[in-house]
Amino acid sequence: MERVVLVTGASGGVGLALCQRLLEEDGRIHLCIACRNDQKSEATRDLILAAHPAAQVSTVEVDLGNLASVLRVAQELRCRFQRLDFVYLNAGIMPNPHVNFKALWRGLLTGKLLHMLTTAEGVMTQTDRLNGDGLQEVFATNLFGHFILVRQLESLLCGNEKPSRLIWTSSSNARESAFSLSDYQHAKGQESYSSSKYATDLTSVVLNRKFNNQGLYSSVVCPGLVMSNMTYRILPVFLWKLLMPIMWLIRFFAKTYTLTPHNGAEAHVWLFKQKPESLDALVKYHSCTSGLGKNYVEPRKMDVDEETAEKFYQKLLELEKETLEKYSDLLD
Ligand SMILES: NC(=O)C1=CN([C@@H]2O[C@H](COP(=O)(O)OP(=O)(O)OC[C@H]3O[C@@H](n4cnc5c(N)ncnc54)[C@H](OP(=O)(O)O)[C@@H]3O)[C@@H](O)[C@H]2O)C=CC1
Ligand SMILES: CC(C)CCC[C@@H](C)[C@H]1CC[C@H]2C3=CC[C@H]4[C@H](C)C(=O)CC[C@]4(C)[C@H]3CC[C@]12C
């Protein structure tokens, strides 16, 4: 029986490249692409089929920043499939980004420039807002919508003959100092993206602890710095065009400057080929590209405190309970 692979955020960037690369690895998979609306789903499906005419590609629509939409898509997936082998939780946003060029300059003088260029530590801020569910938009889209999706798909993910896998697209921008248990949605700060990615790392660690014995394994990856819609929105296009030669040069020093979505999907594809039992739950798998363009994967230990992870998970469960009460009419 073919493996079923669900990819969120499949309409572009890393998600679309991942879909193409997965079909190059195994043309027999059933690929289910999740996009925000049917036009995007159909356009994405057509693009994928143009390169892989014999592929089995189905579509679902979901807005991960809208809990009713997440509950509806989970119900649809439960009706359509008996099992999911891989779920790539890849969709993500970074709204209203702001770059602190003075910080980069200080980084140059203090020898921290390379670290800043690869992690954006101290370099980037964002302005977040509340979504229609009354949640902080970045937390809701990058993490909580995906968390609810996973929990609603438990019957397709747990207790199968072969292990099922969750692969979260996190980031090297995930930072403990941007995250706080008392403000886990990051309503008060200006690093909502960093906080949401750290929260993703914590969640994956706990999911492994709770679900490995039911045959569900979770991993986190960082695609490196990829030129995608997300990054193109950070600076004006003309500036990116001017910076591009410098970015290619930086790649000789910073292996996480993968730059293309194809390269960025390296760790996702590598994980597709690994036995889950051989993976370390406390490691983030980074896509890397050498100066000469060779792709490889680098495992790096994550900076996560397991006690904080457990406390945060309890908070997610409380929020989940409130959500399910609010939307009880959408549940079976
Ligand atoms: N680019 C980079 O340098 C890095 C990216 N990442 C992460 O990689 C992932 C993919 O990003 P990337 O490919 O770069 O960026 P893109 O903006 O190209 O892709 C983001 C994807 O997420 C989808 N998406 C956004 N919001 C929602 C939503 N509310 N509901 C459903 N889908 C949504 C987008 O759909 P739509 O087309 O409808 O907008 C799109 O398909 C993200 O999680 C990002 O944080 C991590 C590290 C570095
Ligand atoms: C000389 C140039 C390279 C100057 C560019 C300045 C900034 C626009 C970029 C410098 C560092 C970049 C980033 C680093 C980490 C990424 C992270 C892993 C991620 O998840 C999303 C994108 C990044 C934050 C990215 C964004 C652009 C920079 C801040």
PDB file of C-alpha atoms in Angstrom, residues 82-270:
ATOM      1  CA  GLN A  82      -7.172   5.504   6.987  1.00  0.00           C
ATOM      2  CA  ARG A  83      -3.589   6.351   7.790  1.00  0.00           C
ATOM      3  CA  LEU A  84      -1.063   9.153   7.352  1.00  0.00           C
ATOM      4  CA  ASP A  85       2.594   8.126   7.097  1.00  0.00           C
ATOM      5  CA  PHE A  86       4.220  11.569   7.005  1.00  0.00           C
ATOM      6  CA  VAL A  87       2.853  14.966   7.955  1.00  0.00           C
ATOM      7  CA  TYR A  88       5.108  17.902   7.077  1.00  0.00           C
ATOM      8  CA  LEU A  89       4.002  20.829   9.261  1.00  0.00           C
ATOM      9  CA  ASN A  90       5.620  23.458   7.103  1.00  0.00           C
ATOM     10  CA  ALA A  91       3.280  26.438   6.650  1.00  0.00           C
ATOM     11  CA  GLY A  92       4.515  29.559   8.396  1.00  0.00           C
ATOM     12  CA  ILE A  93       4.377  33.339   8.480  1.00  0.00           C
ATOM     13  CA  MET A  94       6.579  36.229   9.569  1.00  0.00           C
ATOM     14  CA  PRO A  95       4.350  39.318   9.340  1.00  0.00           C
ATOM     15  CA  ASN A  96       5.619  42.910   9.299  1.00  0.00           C
ATOM     16  CA  PRO A  97       9.323  42.094   9.584  1.00  0.00           C
ATOM     17  CA  HIS A  98      11.775  44.802  10.544  1.00  0.00           C
ATOM     18  CA  VAL A  99      15.559  44.530  10.125  1.00  0.00           C
ATOM     19  CA  ASN A 100      17.869  46.335  12.525  1.00  0.00           C
ATOM     20  CA  PHE A 101      20.831  47.220  10.288  1.00  0.00           C
ATOM     21  CA  LYS A 102      22.569  49.023  13.184  1.00  0.00           C
ATOM     22  CA  ALA A 103      22.654  45.707  15.064  1.00  0.00           C
ATOM     23  CA  LEU A 104      24.259  44.054  12.022  1.00  0.00           C
ATOM     24  CA  TRP A 105      26.867  46.813  11.943  1.00  0.00           C
ATOM     25  CA  ARG A 106      27.587  46.343  15.684  1.00  0.00           C
ATOM     26  CA  GLY A 107      27.815  42.601  14.970  1.00  0.00           C
ATOM     27  CA  LEU A 108      30.504  43.319  12.393  1.00  0.00           C
ATOM     28  CA  LEU A 109      32.516  45.298  14.952  1.00  0.00           C
ATOM     29  CA  THR A 110      32.095  42.711  17.730  1.00  0.00           C
ATOM     30  CA  GLY A 111      32.779  39.618  15.618  1.00  0.00           C
ATOM     31  CA  LYS A 112      29.214  38.316  15.893  1.00  0.00           C
ATOM     32  CA  LEU A 113      28.205  39.083  12.317  1.00  0.00           C
ATOM     33  CA  LEU A 114      28.214  35.505  11.011  1.00  0.00           C
ATOM     34  CA  HIS A 115      26.085  34.318  13.933  1.00  0.00           C
ATOM     35  CA  MET A 116      23.660  37.181  13.300  1.00  0.00           C
ATOM     36  CA  LEU A 117      23.490  36.482   9.576  1.00  0.00           C
ATOM     37  CA  THR A 118      22.562  32.850  10.175  1.00  0.00           C
ATOM     38  CA  THR A 119      20.225  33.137  13.170  1.00  0.00           C
ATOM     39  CA  ALA A 120      19.041  36.752  12.845  1.00  0.00           C
ATOM     40  CA  GLU A 121      19.579  37.008  16.616  1.00  0.00           C
ATOM     41  CA  GLY A 122      19.131  40.648  17.618  1.00  0.00           C
ATOM     42  CA  VAL A 123      18.516  41.577  13.988  1.00  0.00           C
ATOM     43  CA  MET A 124      14.821  40.995  13.339  1.00  0.00           C
ATOM     44  CA  THR A 125      11.577  42.058  14.972  1.00  0.00           C
ATOM     45  CA  GLN A 126       7.972  41.607  13.875  1.00  0.00           C
ATOM     46  CA  THR A 127       4.645  43.229  14.670  1.00  0.00           C
ATOM     47  CA  ASP A 128       2.057  40.587  15.475  1.00  0.00           C
ATOM     48  CA  ARG A 129      -1.727  40.977  15.870  1.00  0.00           C
ATOM     49  CA  LEU A 130      -4.765  39.045  17.098  1.00  0.00           C
ATOM     50  CA  ASN A 131      -6.525  36.742  14.630  1.00  0.00           C
ATOM     51  CA  GLY A 132     -10.249  35.990  14.383  1.00  0.00           C
ATOM     52  CA  ASP A 133      -9.980  33.371  17.137  1.00  0.00           C
ATOM     53  CA  GLY A 134      -8.487  35.924  19.532  1.00  0.00           C
ATOM     54  CA  LEU A 135      -5.024  34.297  19.357  1.00  0.00           C
ATOM     55  CA  GLN A 136      -1.728  35.897  18.392  1.00  0.00           C
ATOM     56  CA  GLU A 137      -1.528  35.303  14.644  1.00  0.00           C
ATOM     57  CA  VAL A 138       2.057  34.026  14.449  1.00  0.00           C
ATOM     58  CA  PHE A 139       1.640  31.561  17.326  1.00  0.00           C
ATOM     59  CA  ALA A 140      -1.717  30.429  15.880  1.00  0.00           C
ATOM     60  CA  THR A 141      -0.462  29.879  12.320  1.00  0.00           C
ATOM     61  CA  ASN A 142       3.041  28.582  12.925  1.00  0.00           C
ATOM     62  CA  LEU A 143       2.279  26.345  15.878  1.00  0.00           C
ATOM     63  CA  PHE A 144      -1.200  26.087  17.382  1.00  0.00           C
ATOM     64  CA  GLY A 145      -3.135  25.416  14.148  1.00  0.00           C
ATOM     65  CA  HIS A 146      -0.668  22.630  13.370  1.00  0.00           C
ATOM     66  CA  PHE A 147      -0.882  21.301  16.939  1.00  0.00           C
ATOM     67  CA  ILE A 148      -4.695  21.061  16.732  1.00  0.00           C
ATOM     68  CA  LEU A 149      -4.368  19.391  13.339  1.00  0.00           C
ATOM     69  CA  VAL A 150      -2.013  16.746  14.746  1.00  0.00           C
ATOM     70  CA  ARG A 151      -4.232  16.099  17.747  1.00  0.00           C
ATOM     71  CA  GLN A 152      -7.319  15.802  15.524  1.00  0.00           C
ATOM     72  CA  LEU A 153      -5.467  13.359  13.263  1.00  0.00           C
ATOM     73  CA  GLU A 154      -4.299  11.085  16.082  1.00  0.00           C
ATOM     74  CA  SER A 155      -6.450   8.202  14.856  1.00  0.00           C
ATOM     75  CA  LEU A 156      -4.596   8.297  11.489  1.00  0.00           C
ATOM     76  CA  LEU A 157      -1.165   8.715  13.049  1.00  0.00           C
ATOM     77  CA  CYS A 158      -1.096   6.375  16.038  1.00  0.00           C
ATOM     78  CA  GLY A 159      -1.169   2.596  16.317  1.00  0.00           C
ATOM     79  CA  ASN A 160      -0.363   1.892  12.665  1.00  0.00           C
ATOM     80  CA  GLU A 161       1.599  -1.138  11.490  1.00  0.00           C
ATOM     81  CA  LYS A 162       4.534   1.161  10.576  1.00  0.00           C
ATOM     82  CA  PRO A 163       5.505   4.306  12.536  1.00  0.00           C
ATOM     83  CA  SER A 164       4.029   7.635  11.401  1.00  0.00           C
ATOM     84  CA  ARG A 165       6.089  10.798  11.274  1.00  0.00           C
ATOM     85  CA  LEU A 166       5.627  14.482  12.011  1.00  0.00           C
ATOM     86  CA  ILE A 167       8.232  16.824  10.520  1.00  0.00           C
ATOM     87  CA  TRP A 168       7.998  20.442  11.655  1.00  0.00           C
ATOM     88  CA  THR A 169       9.700  23.242   9.745  1.00  0.00           C
ATOM     89  CA  SER A 170      11.313  25.155  12.583  1.00  0.00           C
ATOM     90  CA  SER A 171      14.155  27.649  12.255  1.00  0.00           C
ATOM     91  CA  SER A 172      17.617  28.515  13.525  1.00  0.00           C
ATOM     92  CA  ASN A 173      15.884  31.744  14.592  1.00  0.00           C
ATOM     93  CA  ALA A 174      14.108  29.742  17.383  1.00  0.00           C
ATOM     94  CA  ARG A 175      15.444  31.202  20.623  1.00  0.00           C
ATOM     95  CA  GLU A 176      14.717  30.475  24.265  1.00  0.00           C
ATOM     96  CA  SER A 177      15.128  34.136  25.228  1.00  0.00           C
ATOM     97  CA  ALA A 178      12.274  35.099  22.870  1.00  0.00           C
ATOM     98  CA  PHE A 179       9.916  32.611  24.547  1.00  0.00           C
ATOM     99  CA  SER A 180       8.232  32.838  27.908  1.00  0.00           C
ATOM    100  CA  LEU A 181       5.779  30.426  29.517  1.00  0.00           C
ATOM    101  CA  SER A 182       3.773  33.297  30.976  1.00  0.00           C
ATOM    102  CA  ASP A 183       3.369  34.904  27.514  1.00  0.00           C
ATOM    103  CA  TYR A 184       3.691  31.840  25.304  1.00  0.00           C
ATOM    104  CA  GLN A 185       1.713  33.470  22.453  1.00  0.00           C
ATOM    105  CA  HIS A 186       4.226  36.340  22.548  1.00  0.00           C
ATOM    106  CA  ALA A 187       1.623  39.117  22.848  1.00  0.00           C
ATOM    107  CA  LYS A 188       4.040  41.445  24.618  1.00  0.00           C
ATOM    108  CA  GLY A 189       7.270  41.131  22.663  1.00  0.00           C
ATOM    109  CA  GLN A 190       8.425  41.817  19.134  1.00  0.00           C
ATOM    110  CA  GLU A 191       9.957  38.460  18.295  1.00  0.00           C
ATOM    111  CA  SER A 192       6.819  36.446  17.702  1.00  0.00           C
ATOM    112  CA  TYR A 193       8.453  34.423  14.898  1.00  0.00           C
ATOM    113  CA  SER A 194      11.405  33.368  17.033  1.00  0.00           C
ATOM    114  CA  SER A 195       9.076  32.544  19.931  1.00  0.00           C
ATOM    115  CA  SER A 196       6.739  30.465  17.736  1.00  0.00           C
ATOM    116  CA  LYS A 197       9.656  28.441  16.372  1.00  0.00           C
ATOM    117  CA  TYR A 198      11.052  27.829  19.873  1.00  0.00           C
ATOM    118  CA  ALA A 199       7.545  26.752  20.916  1.00  0.00           C
ATOM    119  CA  THR A 200       7.577  24.369  17.937  1.00  0.00           C
ATOM    120  CA  ASP A 201      10.834  22.800  19.149  1.00  0.00           C
ATOM    121  CA  LEU A 202       9.395  22.358  22.668  1.00  0.00           C
ATOM    122  CA  THR A 203       6.215  20.799  21.280  1.00  0.00           C
ATOM    123  CA  SER A 204       8.081  18.289  19.151  1.00  0.00           C
ATOM    124  CA  VAL A 205      10.162  17.162  22.144  1.00  0.00           C
ATOM    125  CA  VAL A 206       7.033  16.470  24.218  1.00  0.00           C
ATOM    126  CA  LEU A 207       5.132  14.825  21.357  1.00  0.00           C
ATOM    127  CA  ASN A 208       7.932  12.271  21.155  1.00  0.00           C
ATOM    128  CA  ARG A 209       7.698  11.587  24.871  1.00  0.00           C
ATOM    129  CA  LYS A 210       3.911  11.133  24.732  1.00  0.00           C
ATOM    130  CA  PHE A 211       3.486   9.339  21.425  1.00  0.00           C
ATOM    131  CA  ASN A 212       6.579   7.264  20.542  1.00  0.00           C
ATOM    132  CA  ASN A 213       5.037   4.273  22.313  1.00  0.00           C
ATOM    133  CA  GLN A 214       2.033   4.590  19.954  1.00  0.00           C
ATOM    134  CA  GLY A 215       4.269   4.629  16.883  1.00  0.00           C
ATOM    135  CA  LEU A 216       4.285   8.382  16.252  1.00  0.00           C
ATOM    136  CA  TYR A 217       7.641  10.190  15.923  1.00  0.00           C
ATOM    137  CA  SER A 218       8.250  13.923  15.639  1.00  0.00           C
ATOM    138  CA  SER A 219      11.289  15.793  14.260  1.00  0.00           C
ATOM    139  CA  VAL A 220      12.211  19.421  13.655  1.00  0.00           C
ATOM    140  CA  VAL A 221      14.172  20.798  10.736  1.00  0.00           C
ATOM    141  CA  CYS A 222      15.577  24.164   9.706  1.00  0.00           C
ATOM    142  CA  PRO A 223      15.704  24.797   5.939  1.00  0.00           C
ATOM    143  CA  GLY A 224      18.435  27.430   6.376  1.00  0.00           C
ATOM    144  CA  LEU A 225      18.119  30.862   4.798  1.00  0.00           C
ATOM    145  CA  VAL A 226      15.926  30.347   1.743  1.00  0.00           C
ATOM    146  CA  MET A 227      14.831  33.004  -0.734  1.00  0.00           C
ATOM    147  CA  SER A 228      11.069  32.535  -0.697  1.00  0.00           C
ATOM    148  CA  ASN A 229       7.968  34.758  -0.464  1.00  0.00           C
ATOM    149  CA  MET A 230       8.666  35.009   3.264  1.00  0.00           C
ATOM    150  CA  THR A 231      12.190  36.378   2.854  1.00  0.00           C
ATOM    151  CA  TYR A 232      11.385  38.506  -0.204  1.00  0.00           C
ATOM    152  CA  ARG A 233       8.874  40.406   1.963  1.00  0.00           C
ATOM    153  CA  ILE A 234      11.608  41.407   4.447  1.00  0.00           C
ATOM    154  CA  LEU A 235      13.396  43.928   2.199  1.00  0.00           C
ATOM    155  CA  PRO A 236      12.467  45.752  -1.034  1.00  0.00           C
ATOM    156  CA  VAL A 237      13.077  43.548  -4.088  1.00  0.00           C
ATOM    157  CA  PHE A 238      15.740  45.880  -5.559  1.00  0.00           C
ATOM    158  CA  LEU A 239      17.741  45.567  -2.326  1.00  0.00           C
ATOM    159  CA  TRP A 240      17.581  41.769  -2.421  1.00  0.00           C
ATOM    160  CA  LYS A 241      18.780  41.911  -6.046  1.00  0.00           C
ATOM    161  CA  LEU A 242      21.761  44.026  -4.965  1.00  0.00           C
ATOM    162  CA  LEU A 243      22.442  41.744  -1.997  1.00  0.00           C
ATOM    163  CA  MET A 244      22.225  38.462  -3.907  1.00  0.00           C
ATOM    164  CA  PRO A 245      25.921  38.310  -4.968  1.00  0.00           C
ATOM    165  CA  ILE A 246      26.885  38.949  -1.319  1.00  0.00           C
ATOM    166  CA  MET A 247      24.531  36.170  -0.198  1.00  0.00           C
ATOM    167  CA  TRP A 248      26.190  33.698  -2.591  1.00  0.00           C
ATOM    168  CA  LEU A 249      29.554  34.759  -1.160  1.00  0.00           C
ATOM    169  CA  ILE A 250      28.338  34.390   2.436  1.00  0.00           C
ATOM    170  CA  ARG A 251      27.476  30.781   1.598  1.00  0.00           C
ATOM    171  CA  PHE A 252      31.222  30.006   1.607  1.00  0.00           C
ATOM    172  CA  PHE A 253      31.238  30.869   5.335  1.00  0.00           C
ATOM    173  CA  ALA A 254      27.655  30.081   6.324  1.00  0.00           C
ATOM    174  CA  LYS A 255      26.563  26.610   5.278  1.00  0.00           C
ATOM    175  CA  THR A 256      22.943  27.325   6.292  1.00  0.00           C
ATOM    176  CA  TYR A 257      22.667  29.826   3.403  1.00  0.00           C
ATOM    177  CA  THR A 258      20.886  27.217   1.324  1.00  0.00           C
ATOM    178  CA  LEU A 259      19.242  30.055  -0.644  1.00  0.00           C
ATOM    179  CA  THR A 260      16.953  27.974  -2.898  1.00  0.00           C
ATOM    180  CA  PRO A 261      13.791  26.158  -1.755  1.00  0.00           C
ATOM    181  CA  HIS A 262      15.179  22.979  -3.365  1.00  0.00           C
ATOM    182  CA  ASN A 263      18.294  23.110  -1.157  1.00  0.00           C
ATOM    183  CA  GLY A 264      16.220  24.174   1.860  1.00  0.00           C
ATOM    184  CA  ALA A 265      14.156  20.983   1.621  1.00  0.00           C
ATOM    185  CA  GLU A 266      17.284  18.814   2.035  1.00  0.00           C
ATOM    186  CA  ALA A 267      16.701  17.961   5.718  1.00  0.00           C
ATOM    187  CA  HIS A 268      12.998  17.254   5.103  1.00  0.00           C
ATOM    188  CA  VAL A 269      13.860  14.781   2.333  1.00  0.00           C
ATOM    189  CA  TRP A 270      16.695  13.232   4.330  1.00  0.00           C
TER     190      TRP A 270
END
